Tab-separated table of C-alpha atoms in Angstrom:
chain	number	residue	atom	x	y	z
C	16	MET	CA	-30.087	5.219	-28.651
C	17	PRO	CA	-32.179	6.689	-31.254
C	18	ARG	CA	-31.290	5.532	-34.780
C	19	ASP	CA	-30.568	9.128	-36.114
C	20	PRO	CA	-28.015	10.694	-38.053
C	21	LEU	CA	-26.156	12.257	-35.281
C	22	SER	CA	-22.603	11.588	-34.970
C	23	LEU	CA	-20.759	10.506	-31.646
C	24	PRO	CA	-19.534	14.437	-30.722
C	25	ALA	CA	-23.186	15.646	-31.648
C	26	ARG	CA	-24.782	13.110	-29.329
C	27	LEU	CA	-22.429	14.057	-26.552
C	28	CYS	CA	-23.119	17.665	-27.079
C	29	LEU	CA	-26.703	17.255	-27.045
C	30	LEU	CA	-26.461	15.099	-23.873
C	31	ALA	CA	-24.624	17.972	-22.070
C	32	TRP	CA	-27.241	20.607	-22.931
C	33	ASP	CA	-29.404	21.701	-19.807
C	34	PRO	CA	-32.666	23.289	-21.038
C	35	ALA	CA	-32.656	25.402	-17.664
C	36	ARG	CA	-28.953	26.394	-17.922
C	37	PRO	CA	-28.139	26.421	-21.715
C	38	GLY	CA	-24.917	28.334	-21.020
C	39	ALA	CA	-23.682	25.451	-18.966
C	40	ALA	CA	-22.871	23.478	-22.163
C	41	ASP	CA	-20.533	26.254	-23.437
C	42	ALA	CA	-17.655	25.417	-20.686
C	43	ALA	CA	-14.375	23.797	-21.259
C	44	ARG	CA	-15.458	20.565	-19.740
C	45	VAL	CA	-18.036	20.080	-22.397
C	46	HIS	CA	-15.599	21.312	-25.195
C	47	HIS	CA	-13.057	18.628	-24.260
C	48	LEU	CA	-15.965	16.035	-23.949
C	49	VAL	CA	-17.177	17.008	-27.478
C	50	ARG	CA	-13.589	17.035	-29.165
C	51	ALA	CA	-12.880	13.643	-27.421
C	52	GLY	CA	-15.885	12.127	-29.168
C	53	ALA	CA	-14.792	13.518	-32.370
C	54	LEU	CA	-11.382	11.932	-31.910
C	55	VAL	CA	-12.779	8.517	-31.126
C	56	GLU	CA	-15.224	8.813	-34.142
C	57	LEU	CA	-12.490	9.537	-36.451
C	58	VAL	CA	-10.514	6.473	-34.970
C	59	ARG	CA	-13.445	4.294	-35.381
C	60	ARG	CA	-13.730	5.169	-39.099
C	61	GLY	CA	-10.222	4.465	-39.580
C	62	LEU	CA	-9.071	8.079	-40.606
C	63	LEU	CA	-6.969	8.528	-37.312
C	64	ARG	CA	-4.625	6.083	-36.059
C	65	ASP	CA	-2.397	5.639	-32.960
C	66	ASP	CA	1.239	5.832	-33.789
C	67	ASP	CA	3.240	5.248	-30.537
C	68	GLY	CA	0.827	7.597	-28.697
C	69	ILE	CA	0.586	10.086	-31.409
C	70	ALA	CA	-2.626	10.958	-33.235
C	71	THR	CA	-1.753	10.364	-36.896
C	72	PRO	CA	-3.804	10.591	-39.816
C	73	ALA	CA	-4.340	7.385	-41.905
C	74	ASP	CA	-3.827	9.147	-45.069
C	75	LEU	CA	-3.947	12.832	-46.679
C	76	ASP	CA	-7.026	12.306	-48.924
C	77	HIS	CA	-10.045	10.642	-47.295
C	78	GLU	CA	-12.731	12.579	-45.838
C	79	THR	CA	-16.076	11.460	-43.821
C	80	GLY	CA	-18.537	13.937	-45.333
C	81	ASP	CA	-19.311	15.227	-41.947
C	82	PRO	CA	-17.916	18.887	-41.698
C	83	VAL	CA	-17.155	18.735	-38.134
C	84	LEU	CA	-15.147	15.493	-38.275
C	85	ASP	CA	-13.454	16.718	-41.574
C	86	GLY	CA	-12.585	20.014	-40.085
C	87	LEU	CA	-10.876	18.289	-36.949
C	88	LEU	CA	-8.970	15.826	-39.462
C	89	GLU	CA	-7.692	18.915	-41.426
C	90	LEU	CA	-6.561	20.411	-38.248
C	91	VAL	CA	-4.720	17.404	-37.231
C	92	ARG	CA	-3.107	17.028	-40.701
C	93	GLU	CA	-1.892	20.655	-40.690
C	94	SER	CA	-0.700	20.814	-37.272
C	95	LEU	CA	2.594	19.480	-35.433
C	96	PRO	CA	2.298	16.007	-34.028
C	97	HIS	CA	0.624	15.790	-30.590
C	98	GLY	CA	-0.671	12.860	-28.302
C	99	TRP	CA	-4.260	12.164	-27.733
C	100	ARG	CA	-4.520	14.062	-24.427
C	101	PRO	CA	-3.238	17.305	-25.893
C	102	TRP	CA	-5.660	16.947	-28.767
C	103	VAL	CA	-8.680	16.731	-26.442
C	104	GLY	CA	-8.101	20.214	-25.412
C	105	LEU	CA	-6.085	21.847	-28.269
C	106	HIS	CA	-8.630	24.302	-29.876
C	107	ALA	CA	-11.430	22.243	-28.506
C	108	ARG	CA	-13.630	25.244	-28.685
C	109	VAL	CA	-13.625	25.207	-32.475
C	110	THR	CA	-15.035	21.636	-32.648
C	111	PHE	CA	-17.663	22.343	-29.938
C	112	ASP	CA	-18.854	25.410	-32.073
C	113	ALA	CA	-18.976	23.284	-35.169
C	114	VAL	CA	-20.975	20.709	-33.667
C	115	ARG	CA	-23.380	23.159	-32.015
C	116	GLU	CA	-24.113	24.737	-35.521
C	117	GLN	CA	-24.543	21.281	-36.780
C	118	LEU	CA	-27.228	20.613	-34.071
C	119	VAL	CA	-28.890	23.822	-35.180
C	120	ALA	CA	-28.890	22.732	-38.837
C	121	GLU	CA	-30.315	19.281	-37.802
C	122	GLY	CA	-33.070	21.049	-35.880
C	123	CYS	CA	-32.066	19.835	-32.536
C	124	LEU	CA	-30.892	23.404	-31.111
C	125	ARG	CA	-32.412	26.745	-31.880
C	126	ALA	CA	-30.153	29.917	-32.502
C	127	GLU	CA	-31.837	32.963	-31.072
C	128	LYS	CA	-30.381	36.401	-32.030
C	129	LYS	CA	-30.429	38.846	-29.177
C	130	ARG	CA	-28.729	42.224	-28.039
C	131	VAL	CA	-26.691	42.630	-25.029
C	132	LEU	CA	-27.509	45.909	-23.258
C	133	GLY	CA	-29.902	46.533	-26.320
C	134	VAL	CA	-26.759	47.408	-28.333
C	135	PHE	CA	-24.255	44.360	-28.871
C	136	PRO	CA	-25.327	41.543	-30.924
C	137	SER	CA	-25.264	37.964	-29.388
C	138	VAL	CA	-26.601	34.544	-30.051
C	139	GLU	CA	-28.224	32.357	-27.690
C	140	TYR	CA	-28.913	28.480	-28.128
C	141	ALA	CA	-31.976	26.676	-26.832
C	142	LEU	CA	-32.858	23.026	-26.976
C	143	ALA	CA	-35.362	22.756	-29.701
C	144	ARG	CA	-35.872	18.709	-29.616
C	145	ARG	CA	-36.244	17.868	-26.108
C	146	ASP	CA	-37.678	14.386	-27.062
C	147	THR	CA	-34.319	13.552	-28.893
C	148	ALA	CA	-32.269	14.783	-25.960
C	149	GLN	CA	-34.246	12.888	-23.481
C	150	ALA	CA	-34.193	9.695	-25.383
C	151	LEU	CA	-30.309	10.056	-25.511
C	152	ASP	CA	-30.290	10.624	-21.811
C	153	ARG	CA	-32.584	7.515	-21.065
C	154	ARG	CA	-30.442	5.189	-23.325
C	155	VAL	CA	-27.256	6.215	-21.415
C	156	ARG	CA	-28.790	5.553	-18.119
C	157	GLU	CA	-29.983	2.156	-19.208
C	158	VAL	CA	-26.536	1.327	-20.622
C	159	LEU	CA	-24.612	2.355	-17.566
C	160	ALA	CA	-27.033	0.747	-15.181
C	161	GLY	CA	-26.348	-2.475	-16.865
C	162	GLN	CA	-29.994	-3.155	-18.166
C	163	VAL	CA	-28.451	-4.514	-21.370
C	164	PRO	CA	-25.562	-6.762	-21.317
C	165	ALA	CA	-22.348	-4.952	-22.559
C	166	ALA	CA	-21.897	-7.441	-25.495
C	167	GLU	CA	-25.403	-6.594	-26.685
C	168	VAL	CA	-24.583	-2.826	-26.506
C	169	PRO	CA	-23.849	-1.166	-29.962
C	170	GLU	CA	-20.170	-0.037	-29.920
C	171	ARG	CA	-21.243	3.681	-30.325
C	172	ASP	CA	-23.582	3.545	-27.719
C	173	ALA	CA	-21.013	2.090	-25.399
C	174	ALA	CA	-18.702	4.872	-26.374
C	175	VAL	CA	-21.271	7.566	-25.675
C	176	ALA	CA	-21.898	6.177	-22.189
C	177	VAL	CA	-18.225	5.940	-21.274
C	178	LEU	CA	-17.377	9.412	-22.480
C	179	ALA	CA	-20.407	10.741	-20.736
C	180	ALA	CA	-19.347	9.165	-17.443
C	181	ALA	CA	-15.938	10.454	-17.980
C	182	ALA	CA	-17.375	13.997	-17.963
C	183	GLU	CA	-19.975	13.191	-15.099
C	184	LEU	CA	-23.002	14.267	-17.111
C	185	GLY	CA	-26.202	14.273	-15.239
C	186	CYS	CA	-27.311	11.099	-17.419
C	187	ALA	CA	-24.191	9.262	-16.017
C	188	GLY	CA	-25.151	9.882	-12.456
C	189	ASP	CA	-25.469	6.945	-10.207
C	190	PRO	CA	-28.583	4.927	-10.696
C	191	GLY	CA	-31.298	6.543	-8.706
C	192	GLY	CA	-29.053	9.470	-8.016
C	193	ALA	CA	-29.380	13.119	-8.710
C	194	GLY	CA	-29.239	14.463	-12.224
C	195	GLU	CA	-32.311	15.508	-14.336
C	196	PRO	CA	-32.247	14.163	-17.996
C	197	GLY	CA	-30.312	16.547	-20.280
C	198	THR	CA	-28.276	18.097	-17.570
C	199	VAL	CA	-24.654	18.796	-16.784
C	200	ASN	CA	-24.182	17.810	-13.016
C	201	GLU	CA	-21.717	20.021	-11.096
C	202	PRO	CA	-18.763	17.765	-11.154
C	203	GLY	CA	-18.802	15.197	-8.378
C	204	ALA	CA	-22.219	16.335	-7.380
C	205	ALA	CA	-24.013	12.969	-8.084
C	206	ASN	CA	-21.166	10.627	-9.306
C	207	GLU	CA	-18.634	8.718	-7.396
C	208	PRO	CA	-15.259	10.592	-7.868
C	209	GLY	CA	-13.176	9.052	-10.075
C	210	ALA	CA	-15.809	6.476	-11.415
C	211	ALA	CA	-15.502	8.048	-14.910
C	212	ARG	CA	-11.837	6.686	-14.874
C	213	GLY	CA	-12.962	3.073	-14.926
C	214	SER	CA	-12.465	3.053	-18.790
C	215	GLY	CA	-8.816	3.385	-17.943
C	216	GLY	CA	-6.353	5.174	-15.570
C	217	ALA	CA	-8.584	4.578	-12.604
C	218	ARG	CA	-7.082	6.891	-9.741
C	219	GLY	CA	-8.423	4.844	-6.997
C	220	ARG	CA	-10.179	7.526	-5.209
C	221	GLY	CA	-12.417	6.394	-2.316
C	222	SER	CA	-16.230	6.552	-2.409
C	223	ALA	CA	-18.626	7.564	0.571
C	224	THR	CA	-19.345	5.058	3.213
C	225	GLY	CA	-21.855	2.433	2.146
C	226	ALA	CA	-21.214	3.276	-1.543
C	227	GLY	CA	-18.077	1.123	-2.142
C	228	GLY	CA	-19.821	-1.999	-3.565
C	229	ALA	CA	-21.891	0.152	-5.975
C	230	GLY	CA	-18.880	2.180	-6.905
C	231	ALA	CA	-16.965	-1.076	-7.665
C	232	ARG	CA	-19.935	-2.289	-9.823
C	233	ARG	CA	-20.183	1.088	-11.481
C	234	ARG	CA	-16.298	0.979	-12.309
C	235	ASP	CA	-16.693	-2.756	-13.706
C	236	ARG	CA	-19.623	-1.768	-15.791
C	237	ILE	CA	-17.890	1.250	-17.279
C	238	ALA	CA	-14.748	-0.998	-18.083
C	239	GLU	CA	-17.020	-3.393	-19.658
C	240	LEU	CA	-18.508	-0.889	-21.883
C	241	ALA	CA	-15.137	0.542	-22.811
C	242	GLY	CA	-14.204	-2.902	-24.086
C	243	ARG	CA	-17.336	-3.056	-25.983
C	244	ALA	CA	-16.921	0.477	-27.596
C	245	ALA	CA	-13.186	-0.305	-28.305
C	246	PRO	CA	-12.768	-3.953	-29.219
C	247	ALA	CA	-9.323	-3.246	-30.912
C	248	PRO	CA	-6.371	-2.743	-28.598
C	249	ALA	CA	-5.202	0.314	-30.397
C	250	LEU	CA	-8.846	1.935	-30.170
C	251	ARG	CA	-9.045	0.961	-26.521
C	252	GLY	CA	-5.709	2.939	-26.017
C	253	VAL	CA	-7.142	5.780	-27.616
C	254	LEU	CA	-10.451	5.710	-25.421
C	255	ASP	CA	-8.583	5.340	-22.265
C	256	GLU	CA	-6.418	8.455	-23.211
C	257	VAL	CA	-9.258	10.618	-24.220
C	258	CYS	CA	-11.468	9.512	-21.201
C	259	GLY	CA	-8.670	10.397	-19.092
C	260	ALA	CA	-8.170	13.872	-20.525
C	261	VAL	CA	-11.949	14.570	-20.098
C	262	SER	CA	-11.924	13.302	-16.562
C	263	ASP	CA	-8.857	15.481	-15.657
C	264	GLU	CA	-10.647	18.556	-16.878
C	265	THR	CA	-13.873	17.563	-15.045
C	266	ALA	CA	-11.659	17.346	-11.813
C	267	HIS	CA	-9.954	20.442	-12.585
C	268	THR	CA	-13.558	22.169	-13.060
C	269	LYS	CA	-14.481	21.044	-9.381
C	270	ALA	CA	-11.153	21.857	-7.863
C	271	PRO	CA	-11.431	24.642	-5.121
C	272	THR	CA	-9.829	28.032	-6.345
C	273	GLY	CA	-8.431	30.856	-4.417
C	274	GLY	CA	-5.760	31.075	-1.891
């Protein structure tokens, strides 16, 4: 992926941005995805640790220098203890909003002030650096397709790919399938149902006829990448938990509503 200063949650937010439907990124599924990325990033940096399934600050003093990550770290420190899955959804919009503003500051997104009905002030966000988003998109596709051995994939790149698959982003669609660069698929539209759960807690949901072999290879690849993204057992457990939470929210999004 591009060697740029973007954090893991910032990369995931940018990957989810659809230039044709910018409002699609401002949805619970993407909020959960971005929060999951922030949690994993804090664990990778040694500032959060797993204590019998509870997200626990490593200490009360250290910070990252990244306002998004430090804001989440402060929230965890000041809150009652929670497991990793609850933290993926708890006030996730706060982390998403902070990452979005960070991307504006980095020049990746553009904030456009408008008025609704000509009266009420509003802000719309547009993709400003399409080349950066497209480069991220291409790299995730390459990593998930197995064009690079898992052992040679940088750990953060592997984490981005596994989390993108959990949210069924367009870039994480089946090789050769639907999904334009930089888009958020309608959940389940181009991905094998349950494939995102290959990083942990696979639900064993069936694939379409003729796609079983490809689906199995897909799950195996995601499992390899999860191992690369989280070589330490404690981090792997956290990655499994947050991916499971993102997958559950994705499944909830596509579930039929009504009586």
